[in-house]
Amino acid sequence: MVPLLRVEKVNKAFGTNHVLRDVSLDVHAGQVQCVIGPSGSGKSTLLRCVNRLEVPDSGHVYLDGQPMGYRWKGDTLREMTSSQLAVQRRQMGMVFQGFHLFPHRRVIENVIEGPVVVGGVGRATARERAMELLSKVGLADKAEAYPDSLSGGQQQRVAIARSLAMRPKLMLFDEPTSALDPELVGDVLAVMRDLADEGMTMVVVTHEMGFARDVADHVVFMDGGCVVEAGPPGHIFGAPEHERTRSFLARVL
Ligand SMILES: Nc1ncnc2c1ncn2[C@@H]1O[C@H](COP(=O)(O)OP(=O)(O)OP(=O)(O)O)[C@@H](O)[C@H]1O
């Protein structure tokens, strides 16, 4: 079966800093993969290469069998134009550590912006769907509020609803709870857990080991820009094979 997402031997350097080294992974539809590892190991860069916010130096990323950033013309691969790439990128939702909401627009406007402006969905339909999504993330009563009046955890849940409004095939989360006060982390993780239960395909860069252990189908441990070890959480957390994995887990658990 073709994986929904395939990362194939991706390399990325910033100057002399070789940040990703031959990173490969497959994510199948409905899977949750958590990427863990020490600070600076390349986790965020990997996600950014997946949705092509960064362009890999070599290697490829395939979404549903289609190479990200390229299209076939006859039997040669041609680089996409930026507007073609934007369309392709929309198939992935991305949630960052910061929430990047529009501060001067109400919560509901933040959620309907993408479908209306980019997706060409009518306002009434977009609004109805946005209200469903805000209910899903537990914030229907905040639809008319401005982002600044919400807690960080609530803003992050709005950011998740906003990504979902574009009906992505896949959600990428880059440390979505790292900027939150500890007491707000649980609500965001609960929303992500619900998404996982509903079958959303997710790649989650996280320092939340409990989430990785309990929710992931597959855990990828990165260190020094390499995938050191990957497998089911029972294997990574219960019986890691590599000393680097063991010493990382001993530090964080
Ligand atoms: N745009 C950039 N320009 C230059 N160097 C960068 C850039 N983005 C990332 N790096 C470098 O790449 C390395 C890996 O960073 P990255 O953010 O991918 O790691 P990470 O594993 O996500 O770390 P953390 O857990 O702290 O977020 C770091 O040395 C970082 O300084």
PDB file of N, CA and C in Angstrom, residues 25-26 36-37 39 53 93 107 136 139 146 158 163 175 181-182 187-188 207 217 219 223 230 238 241 243 246 251:
ATOM      1  N   LEU A  25      11.019   8.121   6.321  1.00  0.00           N
ATOM      2  CA  LEU A  25       9.933   7.528   7.104  1.00  0.00           C
ATOM      3  C   LEU A  25       8.683   7.420   6.240  1.00  0.00           C
ATOM      4  N   ASP A  26       7.840   6.468   6.593  1.00  0.00           N
ATOM      5  CA  ASP A  26       6.548   6.273   5.927  1.00  0.00           C
ATOM      6  C   ASP A  26       5.443   6.461   6.954  1.00  0.00           C
ATOM      7  N   ILE A  36      10.387  12.243  18.323  1.00  0.00           N
ATOM      8  CA  ILE A  36      10.976  12.706  19.572  1.00  0.00           C
ATOM      9  C   ILE A  36      12.492  12.799  19.392  1.00  0.00           C
ATOM     10  N   GLY A  37      13.125  13.516  20.304  1.00  0.00           N
ATOM     11  CA  GLY A  37      14.584  13.609  20.241  1.00  0.00           C
ATOM     12  C   GLY A  37      15.059  14.877  20.902  1.00  0.00           C
ATOM     13  N   SER A  39      16.838  18.530  21.749  1.00  0.00           N
ATOM     14  CA  SER A  39      16.788  19.830  21.108  1.00  0.00           C
ATOM     15  C   SER A  39      17.889  19.918  20.045  1.00  0.00           C
ATOM     16  N   LEU A  53       8.263  24.076   3.528  1.00  0.00           N
ATOM     17  CA  LEU A  53       8.649  25.410   3.991  1.00  0.00           C
ATOM     18  C   LEU A  53      10.166  25.522   3.872  1.00  0.00           C
ATOM     19  N   GLY A  93      -2.230  20.117   6.999  1.00  0.00           N
ATOM     20  CA  GLY A  93      -2.435  21.172   7.993  1.00  0.00           C
ATOM     21  C   GLY A  93      -1.185  21.256   8.837  1.00  0.00           C
ATOM     22  N   VAL A 107     -12.495  34.898  16.506  1.00  0.00           N
ATOM     23  CA  VAL A 107     -12.125  33.481  16.389  1.00  0.00           C
ATOM     24  C   VAL A 107     -12.770  32.850  15.154  1.00  0.00           C
ATOM     25  N   LYS A 136     -15.894  20.998  18.212  1.00  0.00           N
ATOM     26  CA  LYS A 136     -14.994  19.848  18.352  1.00  0.00           C
ATOM     27  C   LYS A 136     -13.819  20.168  19.293  1.00  0.00           C
ATOM     28  N   LEU A 139     -14.688  25.092  21.867  1.00  0.00           N
ATOM     29  CA  LEU A 139     -14.641  26.561  21.921  1.00  0.00           C
ATOM     30  C   LEU A 139     -15.794  27.230  21.175  1.00  0.00           C
ATOM     31  N   TYR A 146     -12.140  37.728  20.491  1.00  0.00           N
ATOM     32  CA  TYR A 146     -10.868  38.003  19.805  1.00  0.00           C
ATOM     33  C   TYR A 146      -9.776  37.130  20.422  1.00  0.00           C
ATOM     34  N   VAL A 158      -7.912  26.911  18.665  1.00  0.00           N
ATOM     35  CA  VAL A 158      -8.447  27.630  17.491  1.00  0.00           C
ATOM     36  C   VAL A 158      -7.545  27.367  16.278  1.00  0.00           C
ATOM     37  N   SER A 163      -6.742  24.903  10.962  1.00  0.00           N
ATOM     38  CA  SER A 163      -6.081  23.968  10.032  1.00  0.00           C
ATOM     39  C   SER A 163      -7.073  22.934   9.519  1.00  0.00           C
ATOM     40  N   GLU A 175       5.606  20.734  17.983  1.00  0.00           N
ATOM     41  CA  GLU A 175       5.631  21.078  19.411  1.00  0.00           C
ATOM     42  C   GLU A 175       4.467  21.991  19.786  1.00  0.00           C
ATOM     43  N   ASP A 181       1.462  27.272  29.231  1.00  0.00           N
ATOM     44  CA  ASP A 181       1.597  27.011  30.659  1.00  0.00           C
ATOM     45  C   ASP A 181       1.185  25.561  30.899  1.00  0.00           C
ATOM     46  N   PRO A 182       1.857  24.891  31.834  1.00  0.00           N
ATOM     47  CA  PRO A 182       1.624  23.456  32.024  1.00  0.00           C
ATOM     48  C   PRO A 182       0.147  23.084  32.219  1.00  0.00           C
ATOM     49  N   ASP A 187      -5.552  20.196  27.728  1.00  0.00           N
ATOM     50  CA  ASP A 187      -6.719  20.419  26.862  1.00  0.00           C
ATOM     51  C   ASP A 187      -6.334  20.298  25.387  1.00  0.00           C
ATOM     52  N   VAL A 188      -5.148  20.795  25.056  1.00  0.00           N
ATOM     53  CA  VAL A 188      -4.698  20.712  23.654  1.00  0.00           C
ATOM     54  C   VAL A 188      -4.399  19.253  23.299  1.00  0.00           C
ATOM     55  N   HIS A 207       7.679  16.992  22.792  1.00  0.00           N
ATOM     56  CA  HIS A 207       8.449  16.642  23.990  1.00  0.00           C
ATOM     57  C   HIS A 207       7.530  15.986  25.020  1.00  0.00           C
ATOM     58  N   ASP A 217       1.039   5.521  17.070  1.00  0.00           N
ATOM     59  CA  ASP A 217       1.152   4.152  16.551  1.00  0.00           C
ATOM     60  C   ASP A 217       2.624   3.817  16.342  1.00  0.00           C
ATOM     61  N   VAL A 219       6.717   5.602  16.847  1.00  0.00           N
ATOM     62  CA  VAL A 219       7.543   6.671  17.414  1.00  0.00           C
ATOM     63  C   VAL A 219       8.890   6.671  16.701  1.00  0.00           C
ATOM     64  N   ASP A 223      18.264  11.870  16.470  1.00  0.00           N
ATOM     65  CA  ASP A 223      19.394  12.476  17.171  1.00  0.00           C
ATOM     66  C   ASP A 223      20.433  12.831  16.107  1.00  0.00           C
ATOM     67  N   ALA A 230      13.162   3.645  15.260  1.00  0.00           N
ATOM     68  CA  ALA A 230      11.732   3.921  15.098  1.00  0.00           C
ATOM     69  C   ALA A 230      10.969   2.627  15.307  1.00  0.00           C
ATOM     70  N   GLY A 238       9.742   0.830  25.832  1.00  0.00           N
ATOM     71  CA  GLY A 238       9.890  -0.367  26.680  1.00  0.00           C
ATOM     72  C   GLY A 238      11.205  -1.081  26.480  1.00  0.00           C
ATOM     73  N   GLU A 241      16.634  -0.228  21.462  1.00  0.00           N
ATOM     74  CA  GLU A 241      17.826  -1.019  21.138  1.00  0.00           C
ATOM     75  C   GLU A 241      19.106  -0.204  21.208  1.00  0.00           C
ATOM     76  N   GLU A 243      21.751   2.758  22.435  1.00  0.00           N
ATOM     77  CA  GLU A 243      22.200   3.461  23.644  1.00  0.00           C
ATOM     78  C   GLU A 243      21.757   4.931  23.605  1.00  0.00           C
ATOM     79  N   ARG A 246      18.227   5.108  24.684  1.00  0.00           N
ATOM     80  CA  ARG A 246      18.123   4.847  26.128  1.00  0.00           C
ATOM     81  C   ARG A 246      18.570   6.053  26.935  1.00  0.00           C
ATOM     82  N   ARG A 251      16.971  10.714  30.349  1.00  0.00           N
ATOM     83  CA  ARG A 251      17.006  12.141  30.714  1.00  0.00           C
ATOM     84  C   ARG A 251      15.616  12.753  30.798  1.00  0.00           C
TER      85      ARG A 251
END
